[in-house]
Coordinates of C-alpha atoms in Angstrom, one line a residue:
Chain A
A1 CA 15.3 -9.1 -1.3
Q2 CA 13.9 -5.9 0.3
S3 CA 12.6 -5.0 3.7
V4 CA 11.4 -1.9 5.6
T5 CA 11.6 -1.2 9.3
Q6 CA 9.7 1.6 10.9
L7 CA 11.4 2.2 14.1
D8 CA 8.4 3.5 16.1
S9 CA 5.0 1.9 16.3
H10 CA 3.5 5.0 17.9
V11 CA 4.6 8.7 17.9
S12 CA 2.8 11.3 19.9
V13 CA 3.3 15.1 19.4
S14 CA 1.6 18.3 20.3
E15 CA 0.0 20.4 17.6
G16 CA 2.5 22.9 16.2
T17 CA 5.5 20.8 17.1
P18 CA 7.8 19.0 14.6
V19 CA 7.0 15.4 13.5
L20 CA 9.7 12.8 12.8
L21 CA 8.7 9.3 11.7
R22 CA 11.7 7.0 11.2
C23 CA 12.2 4.4 8.5
N24 CA 15.1 2.2 7.6
Y25 CA 15.2 0.0 4.5
S26 CA 17.1 -2.9 3.1
S27 CA 17.4 -3.5 -0.6
S28 CA 19.8 -5.4 -2.9
Y29 CA 19.3 -2.9 -5.7
S30 CA 18.4 0.7 -6.2
P31 CA 15.1 1.2 -4.4
S32 CA 12.2 3.4 -4.9
L33 CA 10.8 4.6 -1.6
F34 CA 7.4 6.0 -0.6
W35 CA 5.5 7.3 2.3
Y36 CA 1.8 6.6 2.4
V37 CA -0.8 7.8 5.0
Q38 CA -3.9 5.9 6.0
H39 CA -6.7 7.6 7.9
P40 CA -9.1 5.4 9.9
N41 CA -11.2 3.2 7.7
K42 CA -9.8 4.9 4.6
G43 CA -7.5 3.8 1.8
L44 CA -3.8 4.7 1.4
Q45 CA -2.8 8.2 0.2
L46 CA 0.6 8.8 -1.4
L47 CA 2.5 11.5 0.6
L48 CA 5.7 11.5 -1.3
K49 CA 8.1 9.4 -3.4
Y50 CA 11.9 9.0 -3.9
T51 CA 12.9 7.5 -7.3
S52 CA 16.7 8.3 -7.5
A53 CA 16.4 12.0 -8.3
A54 CA 16.8 14.6 -5.5
T55 CA 17.5 13.1 -2.1
L56 CA 15.3 15.6 -0.3
V57 CA 11.8 14.9 -1.4
K58 CA 8.8 17.2 -0.7
G59 CA 5.4 15.9 -0.5
I60 CA 1.8 17.0 0.2
N61 CA 0.6 18.7 3.3
G62 CA 4.0 20.0 4.2
F63 CA 5.7 16.6 4.6
E64 CA 9.2 15.9 3.4
A65 CA 11.7 13.0 3.5
E66 CA 15.4 12.7 3.0
F67 CA 16.9 9.6 1.3
K68 CA 20.3 8.8 3.0
K69 CA 22.0 5.9 1.3
S70 CA 24.8 5.7 3.8
E71 CA 22.4 5.3 6.6
T72 CA 19.8 3.3 4.6
S73 CA 17.2 5.7 6.0
F74 CA 14.2 7.5 4.6
H75 CA 12.7 9.5 7.6
L76 CA 9.5 11.5 7.2
T77 CA 9.4 15.0 8.8
K78 CA 7.0 17.9 9.1
P79 CA 8.0 21.2 10.8
S80 CA 4.6 21.8 12.5
A81 CA 2.0 19.1 13.2
H82 CA -1.7 19.7 12.6
M83 CA -4.6 17.8 14.2
S84 CA -5.5 16.5 10.8
D85 CA -2.1 14.7 10.5
A86 CA -3.3 12.1 13.1
A87 CA -3.3 8.8 11.1
E88 CA -1.1 5.8 10.4
Y89 CA 1.9 6.2 8.2
F90 CA 3.6 3.5 6.1
C91 CA 7.1 3.5 4.7
V92 CA 7.2 1.5 1.5
V93 CA 10.0 0.2 -0.7
T94 CA 10.0 -1.3 -4.2
L95 CA 12.6 -2.3 -6.7
A96 CA 13.1 -0.1 -9.7
G97 CA 12.7 -2.9 -12.3
G98 CA 12.9 -6.6 -13.1
T99 CA 10.2 -9.1 -12.4
S100 CA 9.5 -7.6 -8.9
Y101 CA 8.7 -4.3 -10.5
G102 CA 6.0 -2.6 -8.6
K103 CA 5.7 -5.2 -5.8
L104 CA 5.5 -3.0 -2.7
T105 CA 7.0 -4.0 0.6
F106 CA 5.4 -2.2 3.6
G107 CA 6.8 -1.3 6.9
Q108 CA 4.8 -2.1 10.0
G109 CA 3.3 1.3 10.2
T110 CA 3.6 4.2 12.7
I111 CA 0.5 5.6 14.4
L112 CA 0.8 9.4 14.8
T113 CA -1.2 11.0 17.5
V114 CA -1.5 14.8 17.7
H115 CA -2.5 16.4 20.9
P116 CA -4.1 19.9 21.1
Chain B
G1 CA -11.7 7.8 -13.9
E2 CA -9.2 9.6 -11.7
E3 CA -9.6 7.3 -8.7
V4 CA -9.3 3.6 -8.2
A5 CA -12.8 2.3 -7.5
Q6 CA -13.4 -0.9 -5.5
T7 CA -16.7 -2.7 -5.0
P8 CA -18.2 -3.8 -2.7
K9 CA -17.1 -1.8 0.3
H10 CA -18.1 -4.6 2.7
L11 CA -18.6 -8.3 2.0
V12 CA -19.7 -10.9 4.5
R13 CA -19.4 -14.6 3.7
G14 CA -19.9 -17.8 5.6
E15 CA -16.9 -20.0 5.8
G16 CA -16.7 -22.1 2.6
Q17 CA -18.6 -19.6 0.5
K18 CA -17.2 -17.8 -2.6
A19 CA -16.2 -14.1 -2.5
K20 CA -15.6 -11.9 -5.5
L21 CA -14.1 -8.4 -5.3
Y22 CA -13.8 -5.9 -8.1
C23 CA -11.4 -3.1 -9.0
A24 CA -11.6 -0.4 -11.7
P25 CA -8.1 1.1 -12.1
I26 CA -7.4 4.7 -13.1
K27 CA -7.9 5.2 -16.8
G28 CA -4.5 5.0 -18.6
H29 CA -2.8 3.0 -15.9
S30 CA -1.5 -0.3 -17.3
Y31 CA -0.5 -1.9 -14.0
V32 CA -2.9 -3.3 -11.4
F33 CA -2.0 -4.7 -8.0
W34 CA -3.9 -6.5 -5.2
Y35 CA -2.8 -6.4 -1.6
Q36 CA -4.3 -7.9 1.5
Q37 CA -4.2 -6.0 4.8
V38 CA -4.7 -8.1 7.9
L39 CA -4.3 -7.3 11.6
K40 CA -4.9 -3.6 10.9
N41 CA -1.5 -2.8 9.5
E42 CA 0.2 -5.8 7.9
F43 CA 0.1 -5.6 4.1
K44 CA 0.7 -8.6 1.9
F45 CA 1.2 -8.4 -1.9
L46 CA -1.0 -10.9 -3.7
I47 CA -0.7 -10.4 -7.5
S48 CA 0.0 -7.8 -10.2
F49 CA -1.1 -7.4 -13.8
Q50 CA 0.3 -5.6 -16.7
N51 CA -2.9 -4.9 -18.7
E52 CA -4.6 -8.2 -18.9
N53 CA -1.5 -10.3 -18.3
V54 CA -0.4 -11.6 -14.9
F55 CA 2.9 -9.9 -14.1
D56 CA 3.8 -11.3 -10.7
E57 CA 1.6 -13.8 -8.7
T58 CA 4.2 -14.8 -6.1
G59 CA 1.9 -13.7 -3.3
M60 CA -1.2 -15.6 -4.3
P61 CA -2.5 -18.7 -2.4
K62 CA -3.2 -20.4 -5.7
E63 CA -5.4 -23.2 -4.3
R64 CA -8.3 -20.9 -3.5
F65 CA -7.4 -17.4 -4.9
S66 CA -7.7 -16.4 -8.5
A67 CA -7.6 -13.0 -10.3
K68 CA -8.3 -11.6 -13.7
C69 CA -8.0 -8.3 -15.6
L70 CA -9.9 -8.5 -18.8
P71 CA -10.2 -5.7 -21.4
N72 CA -13.1 -3.3 -20.9
S73 CA -14.0 -4.9 -17.6
P74 CA -13.2 -4.3 -13.9
C75 CA -10.4 -6.5 -12.6
S76 CA -11.5 -9.1 -10.1
L77 CA -10.2 -11.1 -7.2
E78 CA -12.0 -14.3 -6.4
I79 CA -11.7 -16.5 -3.3
Q80 CA -13.2 -19.9 -3.6
A81 CA -14.2 -21.6 -0.3
T82 CA -13.4 -18.7 2.0
K83 CA -11.7 -19.4 5.4
L84 CA -11.8 -17.4 8.6
E85 CA -8.2 -16.3 8.0
D86 CA -9.2 -14.6 4.7
S87 CA -10.9 -11.9 6.8
A88 CA -9.1 -8.8 5.8
V89 CA -9.3 -5.6 3.8
Y90 CA -8.3 -6.1 0.2
F91 CA -6.8 -3.1 -1.6
C92 CA -6.4 -2.7 -5.3
A93 CA -3.8 -0.2 -6.6
S94 CA -3.0 1.0 -10.1
S95 CA 0.0 2.7 -11.6
R96 CA 1.5 4.0 -14.8
S97 CA 5.1 4.1 -13.4
Y98 CA 6.6 3.9 -9.9
E99 CA 3.9 5.3 -7.7
Q100 CA 0.8 3.3 -7.0
Y101 CA -2.6 4.8 -6.3
F102 CA -4.8 2.8 -4.0
G103 CA -8.6 2.3 -3.9
P104 CA -10.6 2.5 -0.7
G105 CA -10.5 -1.2 -0.1
T106 CA -13.1 -4.0 0.3
R107 CA -13.5 -5.3 3.8
L108 CA -14.1 -9.1 3.7
T109 CA -15.5 -10.7 6.8
V110 CA -15.7 -14.5 6.9
T111 CA -18.0 -15.9 9.6

């Protein structure tokens, strides 16, 4: 079984300040982890992925995330927020193989608000 | 194509009517997934395909939902006798390996 918990339903930052969106996961096996972003009335865009290679993962638009197995965490960070980062972010887990291959389990989502 | 295409964008059905949604995966991707997003942010896995074969259908309410992926045709998700609770955005995703690429979704409204 696998699950994802996003620790904050809303995060509000000022433009130019750092962003931290927190995610903890639970998985019986080696997981693959992703962060997706959803802008209003749009589909999901893949920001970055962890698939058992480097634990620090860099994604698009300056985002990065660090896989910490001991803490079962995969927090998303960005050094400096931009107004265009305002959106909803989803932490997602899937198993690496077996009959559940590819079946994504989503966190509850974190709405990021960026103030001028 | 380079993007997952979904049609229609919006679909309105009266309760009890049939709804059919379509998905064209990215060319070369052998896996297709359907997800249902209700209440703005809750995603539920419905079904996945490997080429035209059902891979995992553990999320499908089988009594009213069905899906197909046939060669040289868009994949489809069909809901017989829609209910109010089926109102949601339905996303299709395709993949070649681990990461899934999502389409823009079809918003189904059941009245």
